[in-house]
PDB file of C-alpha atoms in Angstrom:
ATOM      1  CA  GLN A   1      77.926  38.950   7.679  1.00  0.00           C
ATOM      2  CA  VAL A   2      79.288  40.596   4.545  1.00  0.00           C
ATOM      3  CA  GLN A   3      79.358  44.383   4.782  1.00  0.00           C
ATOM      4  CA  LEU A   4      78.002  46.440   1.864  1.00  0.00           C
ATOM      5  CA  VAL A   5      79.099  50.030   1.224  1.00  0.00           C
ATOM      6  CA  GLU A   6      77.567  52.224  -1.468  1.00  0.00           C
ATOM      7  CA  SER A   7      79.364  55.129  -3.118  1.00  0.00           C
ATOM      8  CA  GLY A   8      78.981  57.399  -6.123  1.00  0.00           C
ATOM      9  CA  GLY A   9      75.829  59.269  -5.243  1.00  0.00           C
ATOM     10  CA  GLY A  10      75.492  62.997  -5.649  1.00  0.00           C
ATOM     11  CA  LEU A  11      73.697  65.901  -7.277  1.00  0.00           C
ATOM     12  CA  VAL A  12      73.185  65.900 -11.036  1.00  0.00           C
ATOM     13  CA  GLN A  13      71.048  67.819 -13.496  1.00  0.00           C
ATOM     14  CA  ALA A  14      68.198  66.135 -15.339  1.00  0.00           C
ATOM     15  CA  GLY A  15      69.530  64.240 -18.323  1.00  0.00           C
ATOM     16  CA  GLY A  16      72.838  63.590 -16.619  1.00  0.00           C
ATOM     17  CA  SER A  17      74.490  60.376 -15.507  1.00  0.00           C
ATOM     18  CA  LEU A  18      75.879  58.804 -12.352  1.00  0.00           C
ATOM     19  CA  ARG A  19      77.415  55.473 -11.474  1.00  0.00           C
ATOM     20  CA  LEU A  20      76.797  53.908  -8.097  1.00  0.00           C
ATOM     21  CA  SER A  21      79.110  51.291  -6.666  1.00  0.00           C
ATOM     22  CA  CYS A  22      78.446  48.733  -3.947  1.00  0.00           C
ATOM     23  CA  ALA A  23      81.583  47.247  -2.439  1.00  0.00           C
ATOM     24  CA  ALA A  24      81.168  44.018  -0.503  1.00  0.00           C
ATOM     25  CA  SER A  25      83.577  42.804   2.150  1.00  0.00           C
ATOM     26  CA  GLY A  26      83.229  39.248   0.900  1.00  0.00           C
ATOM     27  CA  ARG A  27      81.504  36.936  -1.512  1.00  0.00           C
ATOM     28  CA  THR A  28      77.883  37.614  -2.374  1.00  0.00           C
ATOM     29  CA  PHE A  29      75.223  35.841  -4.422  1.00  0.00           C
ATOM     30  CA  SER A  30      72.232  37.530  -6.042  1.00  0.00           C
ATOM     31  CA  MET A  31      72.240  41.261  -5.487  1.00  0.00           C
ATOM     32  CA  GLY A  32      69.980  44.186  -6.144  1.00  0.00           C
ATOM     33  CA  TRP A  33      69.558  47.935  -6.106  1.00  0.00           C
ATOM     34  CA  PHE A  34      66.586  49.568  -4.410  1.00  0.00           C
ATOM     35  CA  ARG A  35      65.604  53.159  -3.752  1.00  0.00           C
ATOM     36  CA  GLN A  36      63.476  55.125  -1.354  1.00  0.00           C
ATOM     37  CA  ALA A  37      62.206  58.609  -2.010  1.00  0.00           C
ATOM     38  CA  PRO A  38      60.932  60.868   0.818  1.00  0.00           C
ATOM     39  CA  GLY A  39      57.501  59.776   1.971  1.00  0.00           C
ATOM     40  CA  LYS A  40      57.523  56.659  -0.195  1.00  0.00           C
ATOM     41  CA  GLU A  41      58.190  52.996   0.365  1.00  0.00           C
ATOM     42  CA  ARG A  42      61.444  51.384  -0.682  1.00  0.00           C
ATOM     43  CA  GLU A  43      61.133  50.100  -4.242  1.00  0.00           C
ATOM     44  CA  PHE A  44      62.981  47.658  -6.445  1.00  0.00           C
ATOM     45  CA  VAL A  45      65.241  49.140  -9.123  1.00  0.00           C
ATOM     46  CA  ALA A  46      67.363  46.342 -10.582  1.00  0.00           C
ATOM     47  CA  ALA A  47      68.746  42.914  -9.732  1.00  0.00           C
ATOM     48  CA  ILE A  48      71.585  40.759 -10.948  1.00  0.00           C
ATOM     49  CA  SER A  49      72.351  37.078 -10.561  1.00  0.00           C
ATOM     50  CA  TRP A  50      75.418  35.567  -8.951  1.00  0.00           C
ATOM     51  CA  SER A  51      77.220  35.115 -12.265  1.00  0.00           C
ATOM     52  CA  GLY A  52      76.064  38.441 -13.645  1.00  0.00           C
ATOM     53  CA  GLY A  53      74.478  36.684 -16.583  1.00  0.00           C
ATOM     54  CA  LYS A  54      70.900  37.479 -15.578  1.00  0.00           C
ATOM     55  CA  THR A  55      69.505  40.923 -14.887  1.00  0.00           C
ATOM     56  CA  TYR A  56      66.086  42.431 -14.284  1.00  0.00           C
ATOM     57  CA  TYR A  57      64.887  46.033 -14.156  1.00  0.00           C
ATOM     58  CA  ALA A  58      61.914  47.946 -12.925  1.00  0.00           C
ATOM     59  CA  ASP A  59      59.915  49.388 -15.806  1.00  0.00           C
ATOM     60  CA  SER A  60      60.636  52.912 -14.593  1.00  0.00           C
ATOM     61  CA  VAL A  61      64.397  52.538 -15.210  1.00  0.00           C
ATOM     62  CA  LYS A  62      64.503  50.036 -18.062  1.00  0.00           C
ATOM     63  CA  GLY A  63      66.620  51.350 -20.929  1.00  0.00           C
ATOM     64  CA  ARG A  64      68.230  54.042 -18.751  1.00  0.00           C
ATOM     65  CA  PHE A  65      69.930  52.100 -15.954  1.00  0.00           C
ATOM     66  CA  THR A  66      72.402  49.237 -16.235  1.00  0.00           C
ATOM     67  CA  ILE A  67      73.312  46.881 -13.411  1.00  0.00           C
ATOM     68  CA  SER A  68      76.596  44.972 -13.493  1.00  0.00           C
ATOM     69  CA  ARG A  69      79.062  43.300 -11.179  1.00  0.00           C
ATOM     70  CA  ASP A  70      82.744  42.408 -10.948  1.00  0.00           C
ATOM     71  CA  ASN A  71      83.030  39.355  -8.725  1.00  0.00           C
ATOM     72  CA  ALA A  72      86.824  39.586  -8.710  1.00  0.00           C
ATOM     73  CA  LYS A  73      86.431  42.929  -6.946  1.00  0.00           C
ATOM     74  CA  ASN A  74      83.312  41.956  -4.954  1.00  0.00           C
ATOM     75  CA  THR A  75      81.652  45.061  -6.359  1.00  0.00           C
ATOM     76  CA  MET A  76      78.307  45.754  -7.988  1.00  0.00           C
ATOM     77  CA  TYR A  77      77.485  48.806 -10.071  1.00  0.00           C
ATOM     78  CA  LEU A  78      74.471  50.767 -11.242  1.00  0.00           C
ATOM     79  CA  ARG A  79      75.037  52.998 -14.231  1.00  0.00           C
ATOM     80  CA  MET A  80      72.262  55.580 -14.400  1.00  0.00           C
ATOM     81  CA  ASN A  81      71.758  57.576 -17.606  1.00  0.00           C
ATOM     82  CA  SER A  82      69.116  60.094 -18.651  1.00  0.00           C
ATOM     83  CA  LEU A  83      68.340  60.825 -15.034  1.00  0.00           C
ATOM     84  CA  LYS A  84      65.030  62.442 -14.148  1.00  0.00           C
ATOM     85  CA  PRO A  85      63.922  64.368 -11.044  1.00  0.00           C
ATOM     86  CA  ASP A  86      61.710  61.363 -10.201  1.00  0.00           C
ATOM     87  CA  ASP A  87      64.889  59.305  -9.773  1.00  0.00           C
ATOM     88  CA  THR A  88      65.771  61.366  -6.695  1.00  0.00           C
ATOM     89  CA  ALA A  89      66.035  58.979  -3.745  1.00  0.00           C
ATOM     90  CA  VAL A  90      68.364  57.190  -1.394  1.00  0.00           C
ATOM     91  CA  TYR A  91      69.725  54.189  -3.269  1.00  0.00           C
ATOM     92  CA  TYR A  92      70.496  50.993  -1.409  1.00  0.00           C
ATOM     93  CA  CYS A  93      72.356  47.901  -2.493  1.00  0.00           C
ATOM     94  CA  ALA A  94      71.392  44.565  -1.022  1.00  0.00           C
ATOM     95  CA  ALA A  95      72.576  40.981  -1.050  1.00  0.00           C
ATOM     96  CA  HIS A  96      70.355  37.912  -1.087  1.00  0.00           C
ATOM     97  CA  PRO A  97      71.289  34.814   0.944  1.00  0.00           C
ATOM     98  CA  THR A  98      70.309  32.123  -1.562  1.00  0.00           C
ATOM     99  CA  PRO A  99      73.346  30.576  -3.321  1.00  0.00           C
ATOM    100  CA  LEU A 100      71.616  30.176  -6.677  1.00  0.00           C
ATOM    101  CA  ASP A 101      72.284  31.918  -9.971  1.00  0.00           C
ATOM    102  CA  ILE A 102      68.955  33.754 -10.033  1.00  0.00           C
ATOM    103  CA  VAL A 103      67.648  37.305  -9.953  1.00  0.00           C
ATOM    104  CA  VAL A 104      65.522  38.244  -6.966  1.00  0.00           C
ATOM    105  CA  ILE A 105      63.140  41.200  -7.087  1.00  0.00           C
ATOM    106  CA  ASN A 106      61.306  40.666  -3.786  1.00  0.00           C
ATOM    107  CA  THR A 107      62.530  43.445  -1.498  1.00  0.00           C
ATOM    108  CA  ALA A 108      61.530  41.594   1.672  1.00  0.00           C
ATOM    109  CA  SER A 109      63.627  38.544   0.858  1.00  0.00           C
ATOM    110  CA  TYR A 110      66.926  40.441   0.955  1.00  0.00           C
ATOM    111  CA  ASN A 111      68.619  40.219   4.335  1.00  0.00           C
ATOM    112  CA  ASN A 112      71.754  42.329   3.961  1.00  0.00           C
ATOM    113  CA  TRP A 113      71.639  46.049   3.147  1.00  0.00           C
ATOM    114  CA  GLY A 114      74.085  48.869   2.647  1.00  0.00           C
ATOM    115  CA  GLN A 115      73.742  52.239   4.344  1.00  0.00           C
ATOM    116  CA  GLY A 116      72.432  54.003   1.244  1.00  0.00           C
ATOM    117  CA  ALA A 117      73.652  56.715  -1.117  1.00  0.00           C
ATOM    118  CA  GLN A 118      71.741  59.893  -1.879  1.00  0.00           C
ATOM    119  CA  VAL A 119      71.015  60.660  -5.512  1.00  0.00           C
ATOM    120  CA  THR A 120      69.461  64.037  -6.257  1.00  0.00           C
ATOM    121  CA  VAL A 121      68.398  65.028  -9.757  1.00  0.00           C
ATOM    122  CA  SER A 122      67.612  68.682 -10.295  1.00  0.00           C
ATOM    123  CA  SER A 123      65.240  69.904 -13.008  1.00  0.00           C
TER     124      SER A 123
END
């Protein structure tokens, strides 16, 4: 199974920016970013299709976050701007097994997860 490793998390002040990276050990298809705050369930953040031509965002991050990928480097990114304290969470990248050029927002249908990266936004 392809291994996924997140990086780029950290502590930032409200209004600041961070870029998360998800490096895959091999080829992946549809991918997504998810997050889990303390005491809350894991939630969908953004997804991107195999080609990178299709993206989808949760309403809470739309206009502030940008998902992208570089298939030549087997890496996916999440650029996060205008960060808010409510964005504080562990962020996970995930890969979906279906070899179709689609975006997938169903958390339960992803079968390959990274270890997570902590993002903390101070007020």
